[in-house]
Coordinates of C-alpha atoms in Angstrom, one line a residue:
X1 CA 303.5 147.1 -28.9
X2 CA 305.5 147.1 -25.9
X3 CA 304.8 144.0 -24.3
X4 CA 305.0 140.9 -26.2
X5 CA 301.9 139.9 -27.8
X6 CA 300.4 136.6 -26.0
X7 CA 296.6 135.4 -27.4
X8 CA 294.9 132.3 -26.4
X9 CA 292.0 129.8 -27.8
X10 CA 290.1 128.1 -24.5
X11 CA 287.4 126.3 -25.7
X12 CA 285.3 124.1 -23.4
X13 CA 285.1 120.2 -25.4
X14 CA 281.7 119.6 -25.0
X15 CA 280.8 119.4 -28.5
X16 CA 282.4 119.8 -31.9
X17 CA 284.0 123.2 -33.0
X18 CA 281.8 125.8 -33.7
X19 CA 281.7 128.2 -36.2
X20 CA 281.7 130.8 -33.6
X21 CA 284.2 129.2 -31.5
X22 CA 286.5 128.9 -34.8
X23 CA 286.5 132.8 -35.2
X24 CA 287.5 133.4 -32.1
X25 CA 290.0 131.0 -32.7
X26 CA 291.0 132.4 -35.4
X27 CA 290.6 136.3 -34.1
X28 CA 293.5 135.8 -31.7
X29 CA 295.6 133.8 -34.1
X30 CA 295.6 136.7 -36.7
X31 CA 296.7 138.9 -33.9
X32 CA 298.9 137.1 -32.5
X33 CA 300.6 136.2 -36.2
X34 CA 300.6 140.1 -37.0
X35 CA 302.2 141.2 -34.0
X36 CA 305.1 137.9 -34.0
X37 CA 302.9 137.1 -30.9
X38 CA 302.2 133.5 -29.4
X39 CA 298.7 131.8 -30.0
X40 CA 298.0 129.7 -27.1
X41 CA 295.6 126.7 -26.8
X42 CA 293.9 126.0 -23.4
X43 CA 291.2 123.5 -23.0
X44 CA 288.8 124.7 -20.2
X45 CA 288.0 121.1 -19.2
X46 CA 286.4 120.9 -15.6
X47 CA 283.6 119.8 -16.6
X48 CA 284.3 116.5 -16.2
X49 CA 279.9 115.4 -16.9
X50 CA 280.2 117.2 -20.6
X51 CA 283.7 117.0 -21.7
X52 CA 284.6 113.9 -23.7
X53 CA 287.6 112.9 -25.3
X54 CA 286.1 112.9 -28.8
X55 CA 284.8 116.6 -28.4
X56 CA 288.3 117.6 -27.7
X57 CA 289.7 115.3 -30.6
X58 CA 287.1 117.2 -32.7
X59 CA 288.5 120.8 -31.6
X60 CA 291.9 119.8 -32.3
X61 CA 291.4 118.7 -35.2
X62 CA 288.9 121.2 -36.7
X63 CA 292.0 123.7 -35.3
X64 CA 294.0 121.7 -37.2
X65 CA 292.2 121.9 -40.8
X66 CA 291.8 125.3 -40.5
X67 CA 296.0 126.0 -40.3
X68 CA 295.3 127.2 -37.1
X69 CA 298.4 126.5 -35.4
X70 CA 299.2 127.0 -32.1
X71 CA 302.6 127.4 -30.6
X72 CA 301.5 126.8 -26.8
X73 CA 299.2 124.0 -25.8
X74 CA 298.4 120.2 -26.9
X75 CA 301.0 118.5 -28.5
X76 CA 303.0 121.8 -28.3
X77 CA 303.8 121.5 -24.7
X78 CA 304.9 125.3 -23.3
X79 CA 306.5 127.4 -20.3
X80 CA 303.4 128.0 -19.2
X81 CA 301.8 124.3 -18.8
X82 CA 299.8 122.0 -18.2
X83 CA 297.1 123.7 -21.0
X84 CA 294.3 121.4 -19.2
X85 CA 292.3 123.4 -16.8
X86 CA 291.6 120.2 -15.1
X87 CA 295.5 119.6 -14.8
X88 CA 295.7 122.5 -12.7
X89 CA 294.2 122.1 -9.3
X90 CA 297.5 122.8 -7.1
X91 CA 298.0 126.3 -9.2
X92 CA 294.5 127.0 -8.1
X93 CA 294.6 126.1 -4.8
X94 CA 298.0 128.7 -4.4
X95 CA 296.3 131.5 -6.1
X96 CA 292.8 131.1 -3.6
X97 CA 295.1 130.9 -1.2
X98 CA 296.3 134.3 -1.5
X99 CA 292.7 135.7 -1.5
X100 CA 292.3 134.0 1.6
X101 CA 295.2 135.5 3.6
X102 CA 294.2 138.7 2.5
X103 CA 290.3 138.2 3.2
X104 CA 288.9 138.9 -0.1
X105 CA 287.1 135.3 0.4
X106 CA 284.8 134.5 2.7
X107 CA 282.9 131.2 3.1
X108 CA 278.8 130.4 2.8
X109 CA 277.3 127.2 3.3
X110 CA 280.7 125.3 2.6
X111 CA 281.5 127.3 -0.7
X112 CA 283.3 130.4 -0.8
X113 CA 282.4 134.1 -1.7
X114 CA 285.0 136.5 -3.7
X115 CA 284.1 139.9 -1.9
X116 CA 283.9 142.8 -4.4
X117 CA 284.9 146.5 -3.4
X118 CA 281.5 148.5 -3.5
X119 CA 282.7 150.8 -6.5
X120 CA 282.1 151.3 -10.1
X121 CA 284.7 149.1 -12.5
X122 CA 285.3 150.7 -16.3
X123 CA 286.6 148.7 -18.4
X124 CA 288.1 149.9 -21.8
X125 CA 287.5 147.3 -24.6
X126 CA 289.2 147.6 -28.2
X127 CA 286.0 147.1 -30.1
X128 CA 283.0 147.4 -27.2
X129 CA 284.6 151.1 -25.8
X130 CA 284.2 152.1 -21.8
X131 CA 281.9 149.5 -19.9
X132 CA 281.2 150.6 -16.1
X133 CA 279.3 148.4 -14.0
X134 CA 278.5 149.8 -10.2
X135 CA 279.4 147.6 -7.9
X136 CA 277.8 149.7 -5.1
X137 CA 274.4 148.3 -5.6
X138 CA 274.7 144.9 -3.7
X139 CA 271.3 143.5 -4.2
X140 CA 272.6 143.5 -8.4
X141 CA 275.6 143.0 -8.2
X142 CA 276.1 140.3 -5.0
X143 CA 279.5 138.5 -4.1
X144 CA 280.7 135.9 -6.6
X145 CA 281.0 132.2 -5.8
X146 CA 284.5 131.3 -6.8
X147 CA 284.8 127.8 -4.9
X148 CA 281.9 125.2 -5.4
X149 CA 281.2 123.6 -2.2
X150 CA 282.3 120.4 -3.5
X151 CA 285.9 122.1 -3.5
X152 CA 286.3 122.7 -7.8
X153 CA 286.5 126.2 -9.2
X154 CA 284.1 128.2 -10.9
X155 CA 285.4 129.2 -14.1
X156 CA 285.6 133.2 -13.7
X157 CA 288.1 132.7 -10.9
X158 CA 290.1 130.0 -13.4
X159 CA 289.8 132.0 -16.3
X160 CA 291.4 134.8 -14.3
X161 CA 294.6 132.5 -13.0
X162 CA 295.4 130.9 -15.9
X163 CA 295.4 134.3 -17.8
X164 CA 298.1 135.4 -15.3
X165 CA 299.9 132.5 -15.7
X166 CA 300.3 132.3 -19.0
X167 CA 301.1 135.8 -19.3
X168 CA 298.1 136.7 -21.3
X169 CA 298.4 140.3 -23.2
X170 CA 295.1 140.7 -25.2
X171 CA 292.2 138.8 -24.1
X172 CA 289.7 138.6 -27.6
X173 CA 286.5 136.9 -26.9
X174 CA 282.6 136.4 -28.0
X175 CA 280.7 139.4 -26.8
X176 CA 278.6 137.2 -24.4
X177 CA 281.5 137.5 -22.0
X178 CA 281.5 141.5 -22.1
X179 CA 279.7 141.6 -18.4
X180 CA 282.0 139.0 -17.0
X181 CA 285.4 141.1 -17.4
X182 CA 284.4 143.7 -14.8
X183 CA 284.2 140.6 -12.3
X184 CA 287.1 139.9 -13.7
X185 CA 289.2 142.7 -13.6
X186 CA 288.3 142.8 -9.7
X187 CA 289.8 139.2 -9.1
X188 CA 293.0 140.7 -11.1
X189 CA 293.2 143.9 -8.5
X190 CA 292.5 141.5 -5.3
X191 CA 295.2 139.4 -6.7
X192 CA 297.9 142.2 -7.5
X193 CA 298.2 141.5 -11.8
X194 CA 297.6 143.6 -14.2
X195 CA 294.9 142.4 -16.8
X196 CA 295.0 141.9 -20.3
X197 CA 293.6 144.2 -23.1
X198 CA 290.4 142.8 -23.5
X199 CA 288.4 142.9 -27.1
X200 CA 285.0 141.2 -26.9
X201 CA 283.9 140.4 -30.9
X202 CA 279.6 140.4 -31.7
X203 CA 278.0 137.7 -31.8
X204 CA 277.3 135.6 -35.4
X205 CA 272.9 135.2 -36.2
X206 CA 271.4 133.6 -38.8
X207 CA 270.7 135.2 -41.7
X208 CA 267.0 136.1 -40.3
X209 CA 268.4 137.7 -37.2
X210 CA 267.8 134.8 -34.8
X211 CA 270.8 133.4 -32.7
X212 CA 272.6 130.8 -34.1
X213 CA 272.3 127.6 -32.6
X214 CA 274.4 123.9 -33.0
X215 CA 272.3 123.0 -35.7
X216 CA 272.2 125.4 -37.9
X217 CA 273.2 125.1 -41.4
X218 CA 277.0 126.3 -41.2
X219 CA 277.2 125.9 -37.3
X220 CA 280.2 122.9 -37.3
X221 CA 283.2 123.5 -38.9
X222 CA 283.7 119.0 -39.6
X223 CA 280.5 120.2 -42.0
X224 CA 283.1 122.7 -44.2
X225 CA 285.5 119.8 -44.5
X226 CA 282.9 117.0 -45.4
X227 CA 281.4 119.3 -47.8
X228 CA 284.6 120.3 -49.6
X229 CA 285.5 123.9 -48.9
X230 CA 289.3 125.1 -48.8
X231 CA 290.1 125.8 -45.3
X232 CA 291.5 129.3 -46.9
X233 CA 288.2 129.9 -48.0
X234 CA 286.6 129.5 -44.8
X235 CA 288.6 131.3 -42.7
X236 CA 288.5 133.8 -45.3
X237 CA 284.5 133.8 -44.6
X238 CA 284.5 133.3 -40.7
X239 CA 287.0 136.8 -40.9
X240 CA 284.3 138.9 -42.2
X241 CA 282.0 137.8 -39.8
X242 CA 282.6 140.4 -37.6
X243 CA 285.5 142.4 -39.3
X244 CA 286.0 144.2 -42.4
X245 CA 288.9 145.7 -44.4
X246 CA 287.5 149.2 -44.8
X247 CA 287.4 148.7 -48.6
X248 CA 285.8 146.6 -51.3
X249 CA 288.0 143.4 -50.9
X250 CA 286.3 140.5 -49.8
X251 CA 288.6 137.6 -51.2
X252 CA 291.9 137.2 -48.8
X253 CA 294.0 133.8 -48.8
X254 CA 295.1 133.4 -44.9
X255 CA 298.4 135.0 -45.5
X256 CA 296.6 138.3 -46.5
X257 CA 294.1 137.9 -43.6
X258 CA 297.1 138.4 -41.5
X259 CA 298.5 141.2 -42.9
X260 CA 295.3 143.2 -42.7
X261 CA 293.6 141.9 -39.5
X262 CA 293.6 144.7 -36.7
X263 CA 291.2 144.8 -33.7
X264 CA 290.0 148.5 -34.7
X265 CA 288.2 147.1 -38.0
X266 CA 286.0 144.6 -35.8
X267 CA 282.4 146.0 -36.0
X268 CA 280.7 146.4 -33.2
X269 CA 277.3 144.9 -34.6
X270 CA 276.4 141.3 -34.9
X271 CA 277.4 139.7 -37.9
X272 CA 274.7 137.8 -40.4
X273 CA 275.5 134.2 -41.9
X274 CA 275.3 133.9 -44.5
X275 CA 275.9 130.4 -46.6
X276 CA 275.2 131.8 -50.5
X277 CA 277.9 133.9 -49.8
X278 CA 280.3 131.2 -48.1
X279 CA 280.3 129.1 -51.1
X280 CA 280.4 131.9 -53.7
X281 CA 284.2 132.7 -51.3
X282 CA 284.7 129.0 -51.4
X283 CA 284.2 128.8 -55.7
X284 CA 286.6 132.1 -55.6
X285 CA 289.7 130.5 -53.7
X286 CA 288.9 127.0 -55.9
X287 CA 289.5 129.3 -59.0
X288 CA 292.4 130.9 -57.7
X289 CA 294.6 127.4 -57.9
X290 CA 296.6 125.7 -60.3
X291 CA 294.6 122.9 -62.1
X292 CA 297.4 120.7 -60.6
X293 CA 296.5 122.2 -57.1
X294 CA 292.3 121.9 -57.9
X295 CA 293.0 118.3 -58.8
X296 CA 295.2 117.5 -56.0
X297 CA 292.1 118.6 -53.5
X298 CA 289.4 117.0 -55.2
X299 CA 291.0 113.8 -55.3
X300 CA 290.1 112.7 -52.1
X301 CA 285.8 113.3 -53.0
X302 CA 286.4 111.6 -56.2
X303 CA 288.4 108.5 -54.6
X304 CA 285.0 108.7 -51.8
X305 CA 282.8 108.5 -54.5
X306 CA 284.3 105.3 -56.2
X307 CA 285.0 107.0 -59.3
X308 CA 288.6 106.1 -60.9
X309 CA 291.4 108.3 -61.0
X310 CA 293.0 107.9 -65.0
X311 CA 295.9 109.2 -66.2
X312 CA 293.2 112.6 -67.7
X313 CA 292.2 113.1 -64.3
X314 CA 293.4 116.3 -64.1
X315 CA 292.7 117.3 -67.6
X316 CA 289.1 116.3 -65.9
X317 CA 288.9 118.1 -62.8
X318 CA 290.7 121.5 -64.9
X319 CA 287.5 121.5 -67.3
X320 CA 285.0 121.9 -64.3
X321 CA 287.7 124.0 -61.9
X322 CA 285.4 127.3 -62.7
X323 CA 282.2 125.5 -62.7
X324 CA 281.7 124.1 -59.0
X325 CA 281.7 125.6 -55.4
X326 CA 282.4 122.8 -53.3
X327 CA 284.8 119.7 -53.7
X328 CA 281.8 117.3 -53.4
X329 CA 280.0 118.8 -56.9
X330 CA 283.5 118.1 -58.8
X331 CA 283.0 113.8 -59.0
X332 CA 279.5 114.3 -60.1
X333 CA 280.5 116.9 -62.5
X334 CA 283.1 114.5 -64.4
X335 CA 281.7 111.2 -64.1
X336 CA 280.3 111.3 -67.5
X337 CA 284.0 111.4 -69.0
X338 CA 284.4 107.8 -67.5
X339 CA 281.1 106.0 -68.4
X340 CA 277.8 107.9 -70.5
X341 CA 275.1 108.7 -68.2
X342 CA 271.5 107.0 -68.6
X343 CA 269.3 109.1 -71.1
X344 CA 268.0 112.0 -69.1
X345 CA 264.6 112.5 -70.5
X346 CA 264.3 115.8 -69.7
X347 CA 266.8 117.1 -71.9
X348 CA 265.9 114.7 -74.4
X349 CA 262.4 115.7 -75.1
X350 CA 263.8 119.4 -76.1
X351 CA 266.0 117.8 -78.1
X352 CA 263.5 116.1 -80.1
X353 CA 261.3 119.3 -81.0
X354 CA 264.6 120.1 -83.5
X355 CA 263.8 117.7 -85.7
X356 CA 267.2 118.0 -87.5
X357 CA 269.0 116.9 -84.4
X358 CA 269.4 113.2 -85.9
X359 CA 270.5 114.1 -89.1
X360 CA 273.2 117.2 -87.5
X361 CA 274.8 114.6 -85.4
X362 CA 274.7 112.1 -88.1
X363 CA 276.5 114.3 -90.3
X364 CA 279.2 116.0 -87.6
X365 CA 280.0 112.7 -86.9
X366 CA 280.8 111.8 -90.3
X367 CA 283.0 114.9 -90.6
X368 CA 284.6 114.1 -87.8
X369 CA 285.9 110.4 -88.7
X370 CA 287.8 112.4 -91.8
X371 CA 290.0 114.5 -88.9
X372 CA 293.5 113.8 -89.2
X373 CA 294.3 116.0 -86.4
X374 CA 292.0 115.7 -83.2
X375 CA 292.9 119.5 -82.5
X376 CA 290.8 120.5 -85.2
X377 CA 287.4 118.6 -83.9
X378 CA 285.7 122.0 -83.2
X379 CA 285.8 123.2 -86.8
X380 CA 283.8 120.0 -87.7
X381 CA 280.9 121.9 -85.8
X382 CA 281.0 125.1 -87.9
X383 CA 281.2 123.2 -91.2
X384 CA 278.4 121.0 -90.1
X385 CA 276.3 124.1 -89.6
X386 CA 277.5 126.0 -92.5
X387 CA 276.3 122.9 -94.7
X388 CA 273.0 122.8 -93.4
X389 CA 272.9 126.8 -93.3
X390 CA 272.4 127.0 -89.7
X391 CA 273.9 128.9 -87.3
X392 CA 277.0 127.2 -85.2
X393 CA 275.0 127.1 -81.9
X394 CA 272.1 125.3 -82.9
X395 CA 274.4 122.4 -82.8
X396 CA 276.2 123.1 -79.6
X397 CA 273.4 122.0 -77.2
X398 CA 273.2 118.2 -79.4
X399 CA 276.8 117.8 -79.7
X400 CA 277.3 119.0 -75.5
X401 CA 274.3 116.0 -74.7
X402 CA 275.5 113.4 -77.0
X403 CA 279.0 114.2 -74.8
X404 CA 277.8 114.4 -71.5
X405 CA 273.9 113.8 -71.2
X406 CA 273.9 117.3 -70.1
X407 CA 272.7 120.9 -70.6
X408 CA 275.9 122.3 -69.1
X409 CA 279.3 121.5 -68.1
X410 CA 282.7 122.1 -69.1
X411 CA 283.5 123.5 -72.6
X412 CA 282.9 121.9 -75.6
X413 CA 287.0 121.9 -76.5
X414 CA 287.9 120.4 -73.5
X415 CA 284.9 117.4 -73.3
X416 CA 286.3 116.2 -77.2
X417 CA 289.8 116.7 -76.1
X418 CA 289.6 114.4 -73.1
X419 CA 287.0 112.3 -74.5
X420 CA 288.6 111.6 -78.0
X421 CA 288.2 111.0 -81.2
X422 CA 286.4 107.6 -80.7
X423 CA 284.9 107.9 -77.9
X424 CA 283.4 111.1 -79.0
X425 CA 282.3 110.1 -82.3
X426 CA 280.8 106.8 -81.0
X427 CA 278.6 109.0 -78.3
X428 CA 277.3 111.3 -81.1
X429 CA 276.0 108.2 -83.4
X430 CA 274.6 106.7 -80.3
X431 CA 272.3 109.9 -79.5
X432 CA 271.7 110.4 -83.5
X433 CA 270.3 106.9 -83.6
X434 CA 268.2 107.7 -80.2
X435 CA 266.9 110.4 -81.4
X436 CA 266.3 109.0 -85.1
X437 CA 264.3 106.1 -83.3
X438 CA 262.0 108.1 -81.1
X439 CA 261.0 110.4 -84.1
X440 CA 260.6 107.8 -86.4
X441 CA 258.0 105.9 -83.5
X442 CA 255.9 109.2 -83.0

């Protein structure tokens, strides 16, 4: 590209960030990283009755999780500043000026009128193609209010001046601005500037069709953190929403994203949510780290959830690494390793139509207190079975609930390796003798 690449984020902070919001976000960032662009960060902020500061806290710092960084804006400062619409009154008040003097504004009942030229406007969008609105027919298409009469701006008249001024190249929005752009591109001739490239992305419905609204399931990005998704993950999720590689890949880490974004792979249609989907991506990029990595970002849920963190923590979060899809499931998932579970009856009553459970156990445990080397626990299982001419797996499910009090879970090497020998030997006697005493009551 010939001009330098300059994309911007300019969310309004009257809520938390969307999910929508977020892929616009991060539509212009992956552009802007592709291209050795700059990814600017404008808070559209004259709204003083709906924005609050905790809104805009909660934009930043959803931005923020998702490694959205931007290299204009908050914090970042710029050559283009301030990034606060509502900072920005006396760089308004030049640009209306020049409207004025050459009496493309005009005013009615103390606020003032952009005057569009009676003509047909094309505009040429990356992913929409040629939109032409006639501006001929005045009854549909009547002159703009640009100026409130209380003296503030109406936002097509800021969006227009700040784009200007901070040199704007591409323009990507939600497809609910598509019809705005032709008002837009008239302020940009009355004004003498040349317009961004604009590329207006479909809009994100539910999986039934409907429009997604603030609280829907998936909606707020806070709700990905909370509930324990990568940020990798989700911005791997919120990119297909909308575009698509032109293959089979689905799974991308954020570096990847950015090597294979362009505008002419974003489809035209609306995309569908869909959350199965989100957290089968989220279980992909979990598998894809080190067990020192998967540890290291599930300690935080497991510290939330009061459970210690030993010195076989990570040996404990490795053995469910390709078992869970979210963060959250992982301190649930281990917390038998650090204290038995209650009985869980359910499981207990198949347990006790094998009458031979009791006596198994009974034995593997006895074969097991003659192990020298811990390494070798597993055989125990196989010897057990051959003994009573059974087949290995008809001990597996005892031995896995005498571990864990559960159906399923992490391997069977890796519960007696972290649990021990003791540890593991005492749980098996204790669910023999359970099981022992219930039949012998019946």
């Amino acid at each position: 590209m010939s001009e330098p690449v300059r994309t911007r984020f300019a969310p309004s902070p009257t809520g938390y960030l969307h999910v929508g919001g977020a892929r616009t976000a991060l539509f212009n960032w992956l552009f802007a990283r592709k291209h050795g662009g700059s990814f600017i960060l404008r808070v559209e902020d004259t709204d003083q009755a709906r924005n609050t500061r905790e809104a805009r806290e909660a934009i930043f710092s959803g931005m923020r999780w998702l490694g959205l960084d931007w290299d204009e804006g908050h914090e970042q400062g710029g050559e283009h500043g301030p990034y606060f619409q509502s900072q920005r009154t006396g760089i308004y008040e030049r640009w209306f000026e020049k409207l004025r003097e050459s009496g493309r504004v005009y005013e009615d009942d103390g606020a003032w009128r952009f005057k569009f030229e009676r003509k047909p406007v094309t505009m040429k969008d990356l992913v929409c193609g040629e939109v032409t609105i006639d501006y001929r027919n005045e009854s549909n298409t009547p002159d703009m209010v640009i100026r409130r009469s209380d003296g503030s701006f109406v936002f097509h008249f800021v969006n227009v001046v700040d784009d200007i001024e901070m040199k704007l190249s591409h323009v990507i929005r939600g497809e609910d601005h598509l019809m705005n752009t032709p008002k837009h591109l008239q302020l940009f001739e009355a004004l003498e500037q040349k317009p961004p490239t604009y590329a207006h992305i479909p809009l994100i419905l539910n999986a039934d069709g409907s429009k997604m609204s603030k609280r829907d399931q998936g909606a707020a990005v806070h709700e990905y953190e909370e509930r324990g998704f990568l940020p990798s993950a989700v911005n791997n999720f919120i990119a297909l929403l909308g575009w698509s590689p032109k293959d089979d890949d689905e799974i991308f880490s954020t570096p990847e994203l950015v090597d294979r974004f362009s505008l002419e792979s974003v489809n035209r249609s609306p995309s569908r949510f869909d959350w199965d989907k989100c957290q089968w991506l989220n279980q992909q990029h979990l598998m894809a780290l080190s067990p020192a990595e998967f540890a290291a970002v599930a300690k935080p849920h497991i510290t939330q959830s009061g459970l210690a963190v030993t010195e076989d923590y990570e040996a404990m979060a490795a053995s469910v690494q390709e078992k869970v899809q979210t963060l959250t499931e992982v301190p649930e998932m281990i917390d038998f390793y650090l204290k038995l579970p209650p009985v869980n009856e359910e499981i207990m009553f198949k347990l006790r139509k094998n009458g031979d459970a009791p006596t198994l156990l009974g034995d593997l445990a006895t074969r097991m207190e003659n192990i020298t080397d811990w390494v070798q626990a597993k055989e125990s299982i196989a010897l057990t079975a051959e003994a009573h001419g059974i087949k290995p797996g008809k001990l597996m499910f005892p031995l896995r609930v005498a571990l864990s009090q559960r159906s399923g879970g992490p391997g069977l090497d890796e519960m007696l390796a972290i649990l021990g020998k003791e540890e593991s030997i005492r749980r098996i006697r204790i669910l023999s003798e359970q099981l022992a005493g219930s039949t012998e009551s019946q």
